Tab-separated table of C-alpha atoms in Angstrom:
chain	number	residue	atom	x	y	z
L	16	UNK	CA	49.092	-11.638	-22.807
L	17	UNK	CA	52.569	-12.621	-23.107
L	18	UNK	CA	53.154	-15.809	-25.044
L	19	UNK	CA	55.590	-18.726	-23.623
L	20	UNK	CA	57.075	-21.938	-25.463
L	21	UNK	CA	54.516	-23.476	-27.775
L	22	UNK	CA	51.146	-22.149	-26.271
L	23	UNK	CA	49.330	-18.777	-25.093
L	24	UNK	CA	48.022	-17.975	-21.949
L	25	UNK	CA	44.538	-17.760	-23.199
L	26	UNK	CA	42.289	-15.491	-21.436
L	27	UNK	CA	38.918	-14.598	-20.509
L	28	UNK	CA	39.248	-11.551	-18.647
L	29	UNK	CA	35.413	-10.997	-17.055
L	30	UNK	CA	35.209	-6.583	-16.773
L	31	UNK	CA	31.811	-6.665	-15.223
L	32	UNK	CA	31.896	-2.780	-15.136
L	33	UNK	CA	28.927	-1.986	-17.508
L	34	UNK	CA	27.449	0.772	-19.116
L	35	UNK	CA	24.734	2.775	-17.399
L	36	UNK	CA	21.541	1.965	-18.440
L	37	UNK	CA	20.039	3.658	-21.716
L	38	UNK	CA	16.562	4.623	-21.275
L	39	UNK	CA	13.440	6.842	-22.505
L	40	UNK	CA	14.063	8.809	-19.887
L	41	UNK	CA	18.138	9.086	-20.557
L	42	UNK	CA	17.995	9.683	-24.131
L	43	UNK	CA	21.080	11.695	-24.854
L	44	UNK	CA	24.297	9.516	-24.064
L	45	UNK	CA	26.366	11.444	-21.357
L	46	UNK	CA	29.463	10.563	-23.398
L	47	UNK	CA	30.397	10.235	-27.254
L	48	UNK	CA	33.518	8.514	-28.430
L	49	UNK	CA	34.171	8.846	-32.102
L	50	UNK	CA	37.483	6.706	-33.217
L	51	UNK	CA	38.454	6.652	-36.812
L	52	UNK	CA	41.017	4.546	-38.198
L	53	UNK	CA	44.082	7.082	-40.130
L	54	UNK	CA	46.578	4.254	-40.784
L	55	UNK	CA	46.259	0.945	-40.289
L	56	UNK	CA	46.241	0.490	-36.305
L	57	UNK	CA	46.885	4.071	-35.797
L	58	UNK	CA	43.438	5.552	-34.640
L	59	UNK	CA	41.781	9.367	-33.810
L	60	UNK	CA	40.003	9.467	-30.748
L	61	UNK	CA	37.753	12.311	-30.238
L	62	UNK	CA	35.516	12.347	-26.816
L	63	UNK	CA	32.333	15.058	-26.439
L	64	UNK	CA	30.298	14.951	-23.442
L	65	UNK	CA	27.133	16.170	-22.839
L	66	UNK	CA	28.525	17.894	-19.302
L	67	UNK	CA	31.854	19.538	-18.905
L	68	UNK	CA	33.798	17.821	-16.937
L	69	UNK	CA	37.070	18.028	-14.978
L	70	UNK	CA	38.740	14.570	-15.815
L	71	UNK	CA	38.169	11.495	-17.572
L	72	UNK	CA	38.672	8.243	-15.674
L	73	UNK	CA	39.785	5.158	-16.703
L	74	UNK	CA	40.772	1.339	-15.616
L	75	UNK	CA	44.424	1.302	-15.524
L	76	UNK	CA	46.159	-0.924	-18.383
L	77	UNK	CA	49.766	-2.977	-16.621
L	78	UNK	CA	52.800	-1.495	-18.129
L	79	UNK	CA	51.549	2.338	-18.724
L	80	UNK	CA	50.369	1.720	-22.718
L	81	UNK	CA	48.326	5.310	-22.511
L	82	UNK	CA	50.762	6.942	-21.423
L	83	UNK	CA	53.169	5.772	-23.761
L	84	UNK	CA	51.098	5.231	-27.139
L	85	UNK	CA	48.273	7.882	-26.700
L	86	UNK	CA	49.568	11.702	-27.592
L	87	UNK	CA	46.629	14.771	-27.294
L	88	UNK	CA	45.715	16.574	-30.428
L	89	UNK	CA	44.377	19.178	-28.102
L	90	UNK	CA	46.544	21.243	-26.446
L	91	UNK	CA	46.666	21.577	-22.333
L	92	UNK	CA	46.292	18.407	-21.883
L	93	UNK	CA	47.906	15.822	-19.070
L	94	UNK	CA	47.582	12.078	-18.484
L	95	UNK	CA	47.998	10.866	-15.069
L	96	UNK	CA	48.631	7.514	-13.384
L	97	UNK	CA	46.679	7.257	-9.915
L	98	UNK	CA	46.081	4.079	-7.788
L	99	UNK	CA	42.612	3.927	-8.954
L	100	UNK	CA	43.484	3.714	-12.996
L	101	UNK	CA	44.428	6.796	-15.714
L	102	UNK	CA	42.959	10.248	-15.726
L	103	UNK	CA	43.302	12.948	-18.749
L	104	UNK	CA	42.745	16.353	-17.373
L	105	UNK	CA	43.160	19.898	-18.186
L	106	UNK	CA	46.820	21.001	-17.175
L	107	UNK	CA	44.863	24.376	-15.731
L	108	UNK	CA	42.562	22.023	-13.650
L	109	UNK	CA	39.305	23.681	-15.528
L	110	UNK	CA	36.538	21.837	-17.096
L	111	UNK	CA	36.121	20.740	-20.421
L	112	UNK	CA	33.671	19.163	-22.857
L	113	UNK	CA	35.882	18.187	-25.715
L	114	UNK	CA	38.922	16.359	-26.585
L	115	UNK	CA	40.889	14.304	-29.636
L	116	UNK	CA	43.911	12.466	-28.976
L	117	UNK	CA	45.740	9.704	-30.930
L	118	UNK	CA	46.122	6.232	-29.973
L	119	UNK	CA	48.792	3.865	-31.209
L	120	UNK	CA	49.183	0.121	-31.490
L	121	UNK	CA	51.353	-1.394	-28.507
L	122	UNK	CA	55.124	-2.666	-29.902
L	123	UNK	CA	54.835	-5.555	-27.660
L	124	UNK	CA	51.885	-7.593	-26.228
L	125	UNK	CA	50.694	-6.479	-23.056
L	126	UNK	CA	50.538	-9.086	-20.290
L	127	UNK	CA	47.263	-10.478	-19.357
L	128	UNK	CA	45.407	-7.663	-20.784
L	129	UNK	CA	42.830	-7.264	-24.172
L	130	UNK	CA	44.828	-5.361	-26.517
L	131	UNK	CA	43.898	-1.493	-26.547
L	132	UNK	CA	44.506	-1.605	-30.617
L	133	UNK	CA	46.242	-3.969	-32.845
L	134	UNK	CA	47.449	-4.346	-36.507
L	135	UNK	CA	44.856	-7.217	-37.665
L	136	UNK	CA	45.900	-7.901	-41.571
L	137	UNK	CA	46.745	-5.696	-44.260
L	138	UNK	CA	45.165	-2.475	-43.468
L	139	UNK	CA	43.134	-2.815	-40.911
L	140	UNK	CA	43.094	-2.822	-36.616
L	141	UNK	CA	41.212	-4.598	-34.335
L	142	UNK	CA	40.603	-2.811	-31.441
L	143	UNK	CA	39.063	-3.109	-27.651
L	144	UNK	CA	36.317	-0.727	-26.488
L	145	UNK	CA	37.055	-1.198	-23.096
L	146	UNK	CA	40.330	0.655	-22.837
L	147	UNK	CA	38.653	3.633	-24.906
L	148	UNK	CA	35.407	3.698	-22.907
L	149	UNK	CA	35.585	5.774	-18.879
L	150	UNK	CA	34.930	4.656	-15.997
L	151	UNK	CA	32.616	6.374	-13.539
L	152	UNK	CA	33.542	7.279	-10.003
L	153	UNK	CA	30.647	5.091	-8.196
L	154	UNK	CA	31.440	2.382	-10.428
L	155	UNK	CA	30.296	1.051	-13.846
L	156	UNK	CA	30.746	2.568	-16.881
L	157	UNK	CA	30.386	5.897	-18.371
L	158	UNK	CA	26.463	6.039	-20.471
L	159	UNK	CA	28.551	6.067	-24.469
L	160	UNK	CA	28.227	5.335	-27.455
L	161	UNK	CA	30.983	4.936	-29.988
L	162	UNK	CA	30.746	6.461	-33.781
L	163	UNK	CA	33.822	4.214	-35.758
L	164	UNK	CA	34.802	5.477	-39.061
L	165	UNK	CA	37.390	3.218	-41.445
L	166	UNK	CA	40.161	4.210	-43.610
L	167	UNK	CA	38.963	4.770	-47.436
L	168	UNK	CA	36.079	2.083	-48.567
L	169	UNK	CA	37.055	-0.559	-45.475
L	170	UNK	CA	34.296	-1.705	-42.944
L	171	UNK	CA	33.138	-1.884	-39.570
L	172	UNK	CA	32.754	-4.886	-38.109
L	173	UNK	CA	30.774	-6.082	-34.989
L	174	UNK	CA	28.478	-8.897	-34.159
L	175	UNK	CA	26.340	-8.857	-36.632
L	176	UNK	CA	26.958	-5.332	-37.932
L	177	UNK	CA	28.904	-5.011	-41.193
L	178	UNK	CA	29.181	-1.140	-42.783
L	179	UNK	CA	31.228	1.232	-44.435
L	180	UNK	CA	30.367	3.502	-40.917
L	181	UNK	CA	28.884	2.888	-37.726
L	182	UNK	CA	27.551	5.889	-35.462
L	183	UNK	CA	25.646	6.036	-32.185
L	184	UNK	CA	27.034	2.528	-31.523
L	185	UNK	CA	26.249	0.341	-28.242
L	186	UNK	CA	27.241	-3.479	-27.743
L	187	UNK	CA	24.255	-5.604	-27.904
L	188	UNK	CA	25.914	-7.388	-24.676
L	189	UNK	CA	26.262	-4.022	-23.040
L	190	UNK	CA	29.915	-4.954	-22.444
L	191	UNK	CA	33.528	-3.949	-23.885
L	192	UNK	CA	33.935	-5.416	-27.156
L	193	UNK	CA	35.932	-6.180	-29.796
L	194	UNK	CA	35.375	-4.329	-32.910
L	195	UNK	CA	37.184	-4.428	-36.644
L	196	UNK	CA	37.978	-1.381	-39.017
L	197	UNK	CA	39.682	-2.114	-42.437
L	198	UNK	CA	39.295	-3.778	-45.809
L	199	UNK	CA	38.573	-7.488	-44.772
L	200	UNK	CA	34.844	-8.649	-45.525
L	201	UNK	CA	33.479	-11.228	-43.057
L	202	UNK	CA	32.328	-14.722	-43.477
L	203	UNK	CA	28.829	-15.369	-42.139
L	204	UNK	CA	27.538	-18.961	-41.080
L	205	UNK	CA	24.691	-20.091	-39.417
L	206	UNK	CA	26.515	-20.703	-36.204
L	207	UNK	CA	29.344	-17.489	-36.522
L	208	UNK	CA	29.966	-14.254	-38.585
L	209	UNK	CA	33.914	-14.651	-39.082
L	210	UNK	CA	36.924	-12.378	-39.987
L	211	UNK	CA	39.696	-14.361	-41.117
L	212	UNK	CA	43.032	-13.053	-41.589
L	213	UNK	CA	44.173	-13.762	-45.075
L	214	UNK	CA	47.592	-14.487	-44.297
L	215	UNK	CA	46.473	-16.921	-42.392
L	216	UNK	CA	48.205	-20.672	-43.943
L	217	UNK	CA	45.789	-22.719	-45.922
L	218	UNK	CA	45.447	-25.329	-43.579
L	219	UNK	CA	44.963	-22.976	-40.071
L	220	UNK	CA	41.798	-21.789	-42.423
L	221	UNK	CA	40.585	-25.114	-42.992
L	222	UNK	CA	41.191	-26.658	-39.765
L	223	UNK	CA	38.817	-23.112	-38.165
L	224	UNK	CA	35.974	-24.008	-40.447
L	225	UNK	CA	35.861	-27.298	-39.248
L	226	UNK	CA	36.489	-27.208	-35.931
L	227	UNK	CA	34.080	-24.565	-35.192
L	228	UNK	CA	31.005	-26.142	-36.635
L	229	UNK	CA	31.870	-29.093	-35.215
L	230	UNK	CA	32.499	-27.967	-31.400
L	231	UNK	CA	29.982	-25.602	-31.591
L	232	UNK	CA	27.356	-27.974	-31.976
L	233	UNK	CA	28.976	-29.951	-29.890
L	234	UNK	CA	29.157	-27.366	-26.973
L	235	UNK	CA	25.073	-27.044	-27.471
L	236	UNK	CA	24.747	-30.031	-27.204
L	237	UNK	CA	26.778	-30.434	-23.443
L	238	UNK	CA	25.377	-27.343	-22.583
L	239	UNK	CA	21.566	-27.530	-23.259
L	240	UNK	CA	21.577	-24.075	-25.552
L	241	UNK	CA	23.218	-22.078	-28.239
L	242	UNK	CA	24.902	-18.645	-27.391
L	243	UNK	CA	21.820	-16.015	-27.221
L	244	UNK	CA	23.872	-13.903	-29.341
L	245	UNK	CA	25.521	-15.180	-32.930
L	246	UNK	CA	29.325	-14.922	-32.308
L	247	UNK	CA	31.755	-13.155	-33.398
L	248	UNK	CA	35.110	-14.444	-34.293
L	249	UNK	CA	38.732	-13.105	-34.940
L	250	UNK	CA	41.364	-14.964	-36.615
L	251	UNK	CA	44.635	-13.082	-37.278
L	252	UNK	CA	48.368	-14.639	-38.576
L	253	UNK	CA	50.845	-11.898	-37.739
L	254	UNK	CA	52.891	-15.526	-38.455
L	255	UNK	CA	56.527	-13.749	-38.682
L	256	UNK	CA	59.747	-15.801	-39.739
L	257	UNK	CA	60.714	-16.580	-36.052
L	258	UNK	CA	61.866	-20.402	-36.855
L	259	UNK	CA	60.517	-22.931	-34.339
L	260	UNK	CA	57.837	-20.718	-32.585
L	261	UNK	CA	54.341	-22.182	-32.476
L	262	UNK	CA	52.447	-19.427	-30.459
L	263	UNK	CA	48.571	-19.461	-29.879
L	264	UNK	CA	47.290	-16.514	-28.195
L	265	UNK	CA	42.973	-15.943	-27.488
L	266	UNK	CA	41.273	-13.553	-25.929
L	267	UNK	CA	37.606	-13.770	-25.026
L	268	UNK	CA	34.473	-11.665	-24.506
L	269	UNK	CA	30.905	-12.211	-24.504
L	270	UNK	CA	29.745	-13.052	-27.694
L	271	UNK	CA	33.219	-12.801	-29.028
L	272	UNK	CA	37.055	-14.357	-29.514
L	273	UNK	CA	39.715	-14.099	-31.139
L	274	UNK	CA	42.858	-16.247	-31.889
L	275	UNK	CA	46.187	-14.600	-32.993
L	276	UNK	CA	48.864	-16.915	-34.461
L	277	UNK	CA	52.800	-16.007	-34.343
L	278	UNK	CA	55.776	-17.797	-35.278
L	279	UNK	CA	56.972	-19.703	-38.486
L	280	UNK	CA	55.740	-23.168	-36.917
L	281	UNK	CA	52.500	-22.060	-37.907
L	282	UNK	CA	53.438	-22.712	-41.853
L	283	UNK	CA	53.228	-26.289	-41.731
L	284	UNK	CA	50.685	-28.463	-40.232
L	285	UNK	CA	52.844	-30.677	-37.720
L	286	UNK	CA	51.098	-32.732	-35.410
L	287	UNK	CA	51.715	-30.344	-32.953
L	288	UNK	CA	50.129	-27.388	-34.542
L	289	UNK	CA	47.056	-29.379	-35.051
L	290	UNK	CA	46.646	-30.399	-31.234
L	291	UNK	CA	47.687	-26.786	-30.456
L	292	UNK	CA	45.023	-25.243	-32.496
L	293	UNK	CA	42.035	-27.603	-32.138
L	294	UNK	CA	42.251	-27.631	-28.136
L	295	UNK	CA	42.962	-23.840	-27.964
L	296	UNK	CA	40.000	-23.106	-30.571
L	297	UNK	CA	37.616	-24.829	-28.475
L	298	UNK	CA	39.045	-23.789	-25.504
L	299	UNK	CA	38.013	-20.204	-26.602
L	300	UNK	CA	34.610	-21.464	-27.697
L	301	UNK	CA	33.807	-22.805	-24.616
L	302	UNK	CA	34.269	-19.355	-22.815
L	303	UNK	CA	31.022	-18.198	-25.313
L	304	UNK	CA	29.297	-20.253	-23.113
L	305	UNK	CA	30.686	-20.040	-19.818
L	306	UNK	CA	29.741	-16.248	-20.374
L	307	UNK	CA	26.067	-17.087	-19.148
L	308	UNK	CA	27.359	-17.650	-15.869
L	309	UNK	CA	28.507	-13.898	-14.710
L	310	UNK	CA	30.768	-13.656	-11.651
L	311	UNK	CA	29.347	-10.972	-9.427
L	312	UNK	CA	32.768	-9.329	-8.334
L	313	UNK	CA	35.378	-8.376	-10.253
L	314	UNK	CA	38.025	-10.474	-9.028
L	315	UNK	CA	36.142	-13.674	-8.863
L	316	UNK	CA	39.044	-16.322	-9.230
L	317	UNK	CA	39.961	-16.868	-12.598
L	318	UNK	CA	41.006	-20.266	-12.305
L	319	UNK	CA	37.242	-21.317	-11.907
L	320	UNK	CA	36.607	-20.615	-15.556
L	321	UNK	CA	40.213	-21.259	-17.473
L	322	UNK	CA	40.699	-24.494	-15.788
L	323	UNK	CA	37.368	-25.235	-16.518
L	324	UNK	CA	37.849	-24.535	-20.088
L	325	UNK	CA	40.491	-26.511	-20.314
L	326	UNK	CA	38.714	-29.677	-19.096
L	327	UNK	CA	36.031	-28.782	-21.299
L	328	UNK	CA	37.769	-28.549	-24.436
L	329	UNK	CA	39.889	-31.832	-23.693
L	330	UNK	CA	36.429	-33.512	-23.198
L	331	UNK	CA	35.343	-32.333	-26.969
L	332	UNK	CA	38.311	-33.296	-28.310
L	333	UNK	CA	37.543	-37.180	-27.086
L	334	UNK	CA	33.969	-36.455	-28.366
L	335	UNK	CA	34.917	-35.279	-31.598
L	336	UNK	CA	37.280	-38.165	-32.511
L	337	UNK	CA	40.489	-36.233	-32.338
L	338	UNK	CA	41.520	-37.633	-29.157
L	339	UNK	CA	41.332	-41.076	-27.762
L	340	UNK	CA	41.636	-42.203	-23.831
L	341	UNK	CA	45.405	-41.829	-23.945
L	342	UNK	CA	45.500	-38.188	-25.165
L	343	UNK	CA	43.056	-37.671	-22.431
L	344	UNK	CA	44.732	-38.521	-19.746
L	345	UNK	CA	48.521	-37.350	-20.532
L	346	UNK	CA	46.876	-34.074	-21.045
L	347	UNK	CA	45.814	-33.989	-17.614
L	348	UNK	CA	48.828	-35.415	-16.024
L	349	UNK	CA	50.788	-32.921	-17.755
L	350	UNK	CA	48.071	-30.298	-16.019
L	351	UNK	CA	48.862	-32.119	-12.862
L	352	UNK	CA	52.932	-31.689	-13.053
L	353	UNK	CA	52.082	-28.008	-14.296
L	354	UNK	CA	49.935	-27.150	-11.345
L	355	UNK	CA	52.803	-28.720	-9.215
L	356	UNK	CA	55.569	-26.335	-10.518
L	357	UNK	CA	53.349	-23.445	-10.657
L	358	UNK	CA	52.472	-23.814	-6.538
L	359	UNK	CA	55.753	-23.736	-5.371
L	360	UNK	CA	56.247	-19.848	-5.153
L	361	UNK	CA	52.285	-19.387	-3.257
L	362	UNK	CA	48.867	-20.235	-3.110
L	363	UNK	CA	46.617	-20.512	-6.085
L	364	UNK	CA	44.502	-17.559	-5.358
L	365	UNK	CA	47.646	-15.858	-5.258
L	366	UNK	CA	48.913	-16.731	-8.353
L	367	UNK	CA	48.032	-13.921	-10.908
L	368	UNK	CA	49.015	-11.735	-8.154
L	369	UNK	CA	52.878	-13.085	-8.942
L	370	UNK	CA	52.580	-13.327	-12.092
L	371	UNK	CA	51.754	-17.324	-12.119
L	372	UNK	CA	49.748	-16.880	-15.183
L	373	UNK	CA	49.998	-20.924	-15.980
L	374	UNK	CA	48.918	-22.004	-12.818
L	375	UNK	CA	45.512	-20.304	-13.331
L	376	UNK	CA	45.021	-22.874	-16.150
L	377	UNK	CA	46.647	-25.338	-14.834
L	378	UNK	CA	45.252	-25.650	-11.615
L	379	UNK	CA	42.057	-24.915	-12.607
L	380	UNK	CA	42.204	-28.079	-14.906
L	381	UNK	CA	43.192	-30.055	-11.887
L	382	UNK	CA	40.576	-28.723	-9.858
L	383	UNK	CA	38.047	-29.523	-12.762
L	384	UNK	CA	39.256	-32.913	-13.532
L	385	UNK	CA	39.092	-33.937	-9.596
L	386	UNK	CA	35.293	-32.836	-8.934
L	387	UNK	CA	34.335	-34.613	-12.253
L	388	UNK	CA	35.969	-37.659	-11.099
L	389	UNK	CA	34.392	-37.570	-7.527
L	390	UNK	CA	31.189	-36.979	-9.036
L	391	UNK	CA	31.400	-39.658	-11.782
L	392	UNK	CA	30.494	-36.952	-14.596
L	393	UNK	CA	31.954	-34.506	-16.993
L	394	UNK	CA	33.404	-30.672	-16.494
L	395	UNK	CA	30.828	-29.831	-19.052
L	396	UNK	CA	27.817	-31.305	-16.989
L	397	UNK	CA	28.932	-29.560	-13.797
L	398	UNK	CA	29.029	-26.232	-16.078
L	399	UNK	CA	25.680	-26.744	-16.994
L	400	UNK	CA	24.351	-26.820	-13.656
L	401	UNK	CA	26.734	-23.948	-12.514
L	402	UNK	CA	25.768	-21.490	-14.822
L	403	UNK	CA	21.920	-22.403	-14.375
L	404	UNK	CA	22.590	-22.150	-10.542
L	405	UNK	CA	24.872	-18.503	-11.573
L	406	UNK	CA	22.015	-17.656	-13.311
L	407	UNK	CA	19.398	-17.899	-10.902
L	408	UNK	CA	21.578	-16.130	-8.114
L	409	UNK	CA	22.548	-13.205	-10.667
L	410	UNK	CA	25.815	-14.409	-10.718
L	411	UNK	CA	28.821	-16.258	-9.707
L	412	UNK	CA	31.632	-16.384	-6.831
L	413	UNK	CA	33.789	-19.038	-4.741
L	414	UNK	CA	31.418	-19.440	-2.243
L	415	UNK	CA	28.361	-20.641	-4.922
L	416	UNK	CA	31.284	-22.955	-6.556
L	417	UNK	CA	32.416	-24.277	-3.651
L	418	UNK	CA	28.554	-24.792	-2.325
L	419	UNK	CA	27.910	-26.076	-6.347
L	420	UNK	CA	30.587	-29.037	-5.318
L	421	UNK	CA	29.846	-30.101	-2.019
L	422	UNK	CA	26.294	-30.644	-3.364
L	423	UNK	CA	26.751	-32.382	-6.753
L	424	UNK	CA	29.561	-34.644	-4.859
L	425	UNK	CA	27.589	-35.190	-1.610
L	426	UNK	CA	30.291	-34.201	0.408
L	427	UNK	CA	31.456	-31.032	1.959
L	428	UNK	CA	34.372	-32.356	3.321
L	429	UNK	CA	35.713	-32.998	-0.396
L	430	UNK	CA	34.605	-28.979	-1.322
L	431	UNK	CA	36.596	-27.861	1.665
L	432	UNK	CA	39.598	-29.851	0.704
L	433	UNK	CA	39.457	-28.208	-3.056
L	434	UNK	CA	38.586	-24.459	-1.214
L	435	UNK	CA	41.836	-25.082	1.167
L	436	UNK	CA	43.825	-26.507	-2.106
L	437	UNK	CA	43.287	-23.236	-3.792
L	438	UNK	CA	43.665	-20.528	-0.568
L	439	UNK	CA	46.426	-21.852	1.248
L	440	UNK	CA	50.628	-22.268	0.063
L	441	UNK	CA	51.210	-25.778	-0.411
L	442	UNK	CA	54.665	-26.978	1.026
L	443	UNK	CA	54.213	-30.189	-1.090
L	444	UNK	CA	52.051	-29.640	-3.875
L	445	UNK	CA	52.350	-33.101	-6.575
L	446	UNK	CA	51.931	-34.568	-3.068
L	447	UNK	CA	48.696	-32.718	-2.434
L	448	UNK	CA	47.382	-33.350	-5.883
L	449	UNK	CA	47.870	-36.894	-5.625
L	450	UNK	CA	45.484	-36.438	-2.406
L	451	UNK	CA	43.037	-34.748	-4.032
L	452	UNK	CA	42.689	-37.159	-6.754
L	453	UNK	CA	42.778	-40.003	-4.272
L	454	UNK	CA	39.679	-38.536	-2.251
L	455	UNK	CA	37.709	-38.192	-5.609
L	456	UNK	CA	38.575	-41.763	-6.116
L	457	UNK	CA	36.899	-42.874	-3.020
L	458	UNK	CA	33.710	-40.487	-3.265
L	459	UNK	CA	33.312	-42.386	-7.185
L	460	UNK	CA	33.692	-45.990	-5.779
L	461	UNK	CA	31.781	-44.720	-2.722
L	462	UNK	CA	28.857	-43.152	-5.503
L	463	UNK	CA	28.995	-46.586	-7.555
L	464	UNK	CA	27.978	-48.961	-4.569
C-alpha cells in the first residue's frame, strides 16, 4: 500500500482462496513449503510436493515483485507472468517435485497489496504466507503446510505459537497469514499476543497498550462477542529521518494486523500523531471483527468494509472519551468532501479499478454514516446484524447489504438510492451526497413520529 500525506490507505484485503481441506483420509499434505530466514528479510524457499508437477501457480502480485526479488537456487528454472497470476516452471517443460529459490524484501511498498516479506526490526522479517503459498487450477488453495526456520536463536511467531522452529505448520484460520522470524519476544495479554517493534518511540508504545485494551473491550461490547481466535498484532517503526512525514500504514487478516509507522513526525507526540494513531489502531481492530462476516466472492466491494471501519472506529473514539461531538462530525464532513473529489474521475465500484484507493474509504464512510442516520443507530449496530445475517447465509455480497439496508431502514427506495450512489458516475457528486444525507434525514424524522 502506498502511503499519501499524513495517513495510510489501510487495508483489509479479504483472499477467500483457502486451503483444501486436511483430513484422515488426506493425511500427507500435497505440498511442503519450508522458508528459513538467512539475513534479516532475505528468506530460502524450498517447495517439495508429494506429485511431480509441471508448474506452480500463483495469484499475481501488481508491479511484478517475483519476478524481480525472487532468483532460483535450482537451475532450469523460469518464472512467467500470465493473465491468470505467476507460474515457475521447468525451462524443458518436464515435471518436477522439488525446488529452492530465494526471496527478497521489496525496495518500495507495493500498492494495495500484503507485503510478500519485510524488514520488521533489527534482525528479523515479517512475512505473508499468501504470496508463498499456490494456487490450484479449480480454485482454492494448494493442501500445504509451511516448516519456518529463524536465523541463529530468534523465534517464530504466529497466533499463539512462539518457538525457536515451527514445522508441519497450518493457520488455525485456514487463511494466509502473517507470520514473524527473528529475535523479538512477544508480549502476551489476555485480549492479544503482541510483537512490538523496539524502535518504536516511547509514547507510540504506550498509546498501543492502551488503546487496545480499551477498544477491544469496547468492540465486544458493540459487537456482542470477542474474536474466536486471540489476535495477533504487529507493530513496526521503520520511523526514518524524513522531516514532516506522519505515515500510518495497516494491513489486516483474520485474527491478525499490523501497523507500520514511517516518517520523523512519528518522534514526537503532536496532536496529530495521537488522532492519527488512535483512529487508525482501532480502525484495524475493528476489521478482527468484521472478519466474521466473509464475503462470498472475491471481489465483493471493498468499500462495504473500509468505510465501515472507518465509521466504526470514529464511533469508539466518542465512546472512549477521545473525541467529543465536534471531532465527530468534522471527521465525517471531511469524509464527505473526500468522497466528493474522489468521484469525479468514475463510479465508486470503479474506483480501485483507477487507482481511487481513498475513495474506497471515503465513500464507504459516507455510505456508513448515511444508513446509520436513516436508521437512527450506529455503524457498529448495523455490523452486528450484518455479520449475524453474513453468517447465516455463509457469507457476504452487495446484494445481502443492500437487502440488510432496505430492511433495517424500512425503505427500499433509500437502499436503491445508496446501490445507484455506488454503481453509477456521478456528474455532481458533493451535490449527490448532500441528497443522500437529506433522504436519511427524512427516513429519521419519519422513524421518530
Amino acid at each position: 500500500m502506498r502511503v499519501w500525506g499524513f495517513l495510510a490507505v489501510i487495508a483489509f484485503c479479504c483472499a477467500f482462496a483457502l486451503a483444501a481441506p486436511f483430513s484422515p483420509n488426506n493425511p500427507a499434505p500435497d505440498l511442503r513449503i519450508a522458508i528459513t530466514q538467512q539475513e534479516e528479510a532475505t528468506l530460502r524457499v524450498v517447495y517439495e510436493w508429494r506429485r511431480p508437477q509441471r508448474e506452480i501457480m500463483f495469484a499475481a502480485i501488481d508491479g511484478g515483485y517475483r519476478a524481480r526479488r525472487w532468483s532460483f537456487a535450482t537451475p532450469g528454472f523460469v518464472l512467467k507472468r500470465f493473465d491468470d497470476g505467476d507460474y515457475i516452471m521447468r525451462e524443458d517443460g518436464k515435471r518436477f517435485s522439488r525446488i529452492e529459490l530465494s526471496a527478497r524484501p521489496e525496495l518500495n511498498r507495493l500498492s494495495k497489496e500484503y507485503q510478500p516479506v519485510v524488514r520488521y526490526g533489527e534482525g528479523g522479517a515479517l512475512l505473508y504466507t499468501g504470496h508463498f503459498w499456490p494456487m490450484m487450477e479449480e480454485g482454492g488453495r494448494v493442501d500445504a503446510v509451511f516448516d519456518f526456520t529463524p536465523v541463529g536463536d530468534g523465534h517464530v511467531v504466529a497466533f499463539g505459537a512462539n518457538e525457536p522452529a515451527v514445522k508441519a505448520w497450518r493457520s488455525p484460520m485456514a487463511h494466509p497469514a502473517f507470520v514473524y522470524l527473528g529475535p523479538l519476544e512477544p508480549v502476551e495479554t489476555k485480549d492479544v499476543m503482541a510483537l512490538v517493534d523496539p524502535d518504536a518511540p516511547g509514547w507510540v508504545v504506550e498509546e498501543f497498550n492502551t488503546i487496545v485494551p480499551d477498544s477491544f473491550a469496547k468492540l465486544s461490547d458493540l459487537f456482542g462477542f470477542a474474536p474466536a481466535t486471540k489476535p495477533n498484532l504487529f507493530l513496526s517503526a521503520p520511523i526514518g529521518d524524513e522531516a514532516g512525514r506522519l505515515s500510518y500504514s495497516g494491513d489486516a487478516l483474520p485474527a491478525q494486523f499490523q501497523i507500520t509507522l514511517e516518517g520523523a513526525a512519528w518522534n514526537e507526540p503532536s496532536g496529530k500523531a495521537r488522532r492519527v494513531f488512535r483512529h487508525s489502531t482501532i480502525h484495524e481492530a475493528v476489521h478482527l471483527w468484521q472478519a466474521a462476516a466473509r464475503p462470498v466472492i472475491e471481489d465483493a466491494p471493498e468499500w462495504i468494509h473500509e468505510g465501515a471501519a472507518d465509521a466504526i472506529a470514529s464511533e469508539v473514539m466518542v465512546a472512549l472519551g477521545l473525541w467529543d461531538a465536534g471531532a465527530l462530525m468534522a471527521t465525517e464532513r471531511a469524509a464527505q468532501m473526500e468522497c466528493a473529489r474522489g468521484l469525479h474521475g468514475g463510479s465508486l465500484n470503479a474506483a480501485k479499478s483507477r487507482g481511487a484507493f481513498r475513495a474506497l474509504y471515503a465513500c464507504g464512510h459516507v455510505i456508513a454514516a448515511a444508513v446509520a442516520q436513516a436508521e437512527g443507530n450506529s455503524t457498529a449496530a448495523f455490523w452486528r446484524d450484518f455479520i449475524a445475517r453474513s453468517v447465516a447465509a455463509d457469507g457476504y455480497d452487495a446484494d445481502l447489504f443492500y437487502r440488510t439496508i432496505a430492511e433495517r431502514t424500512d425503505d427500499q427506495g433509500f437502499a436503491d438510492a445508496i446501490e445507484d450512489f455506488a454503481r453509477t458516475p456521478l456528474a455532481d457528486p458533493a451535490r449527490t451526497i448532500d441528497q443522500l444525507f437529506a433522504e436519511a434525514q427524512t427516513l429519521a424524522r419519519e422513524r421518530g413520529r
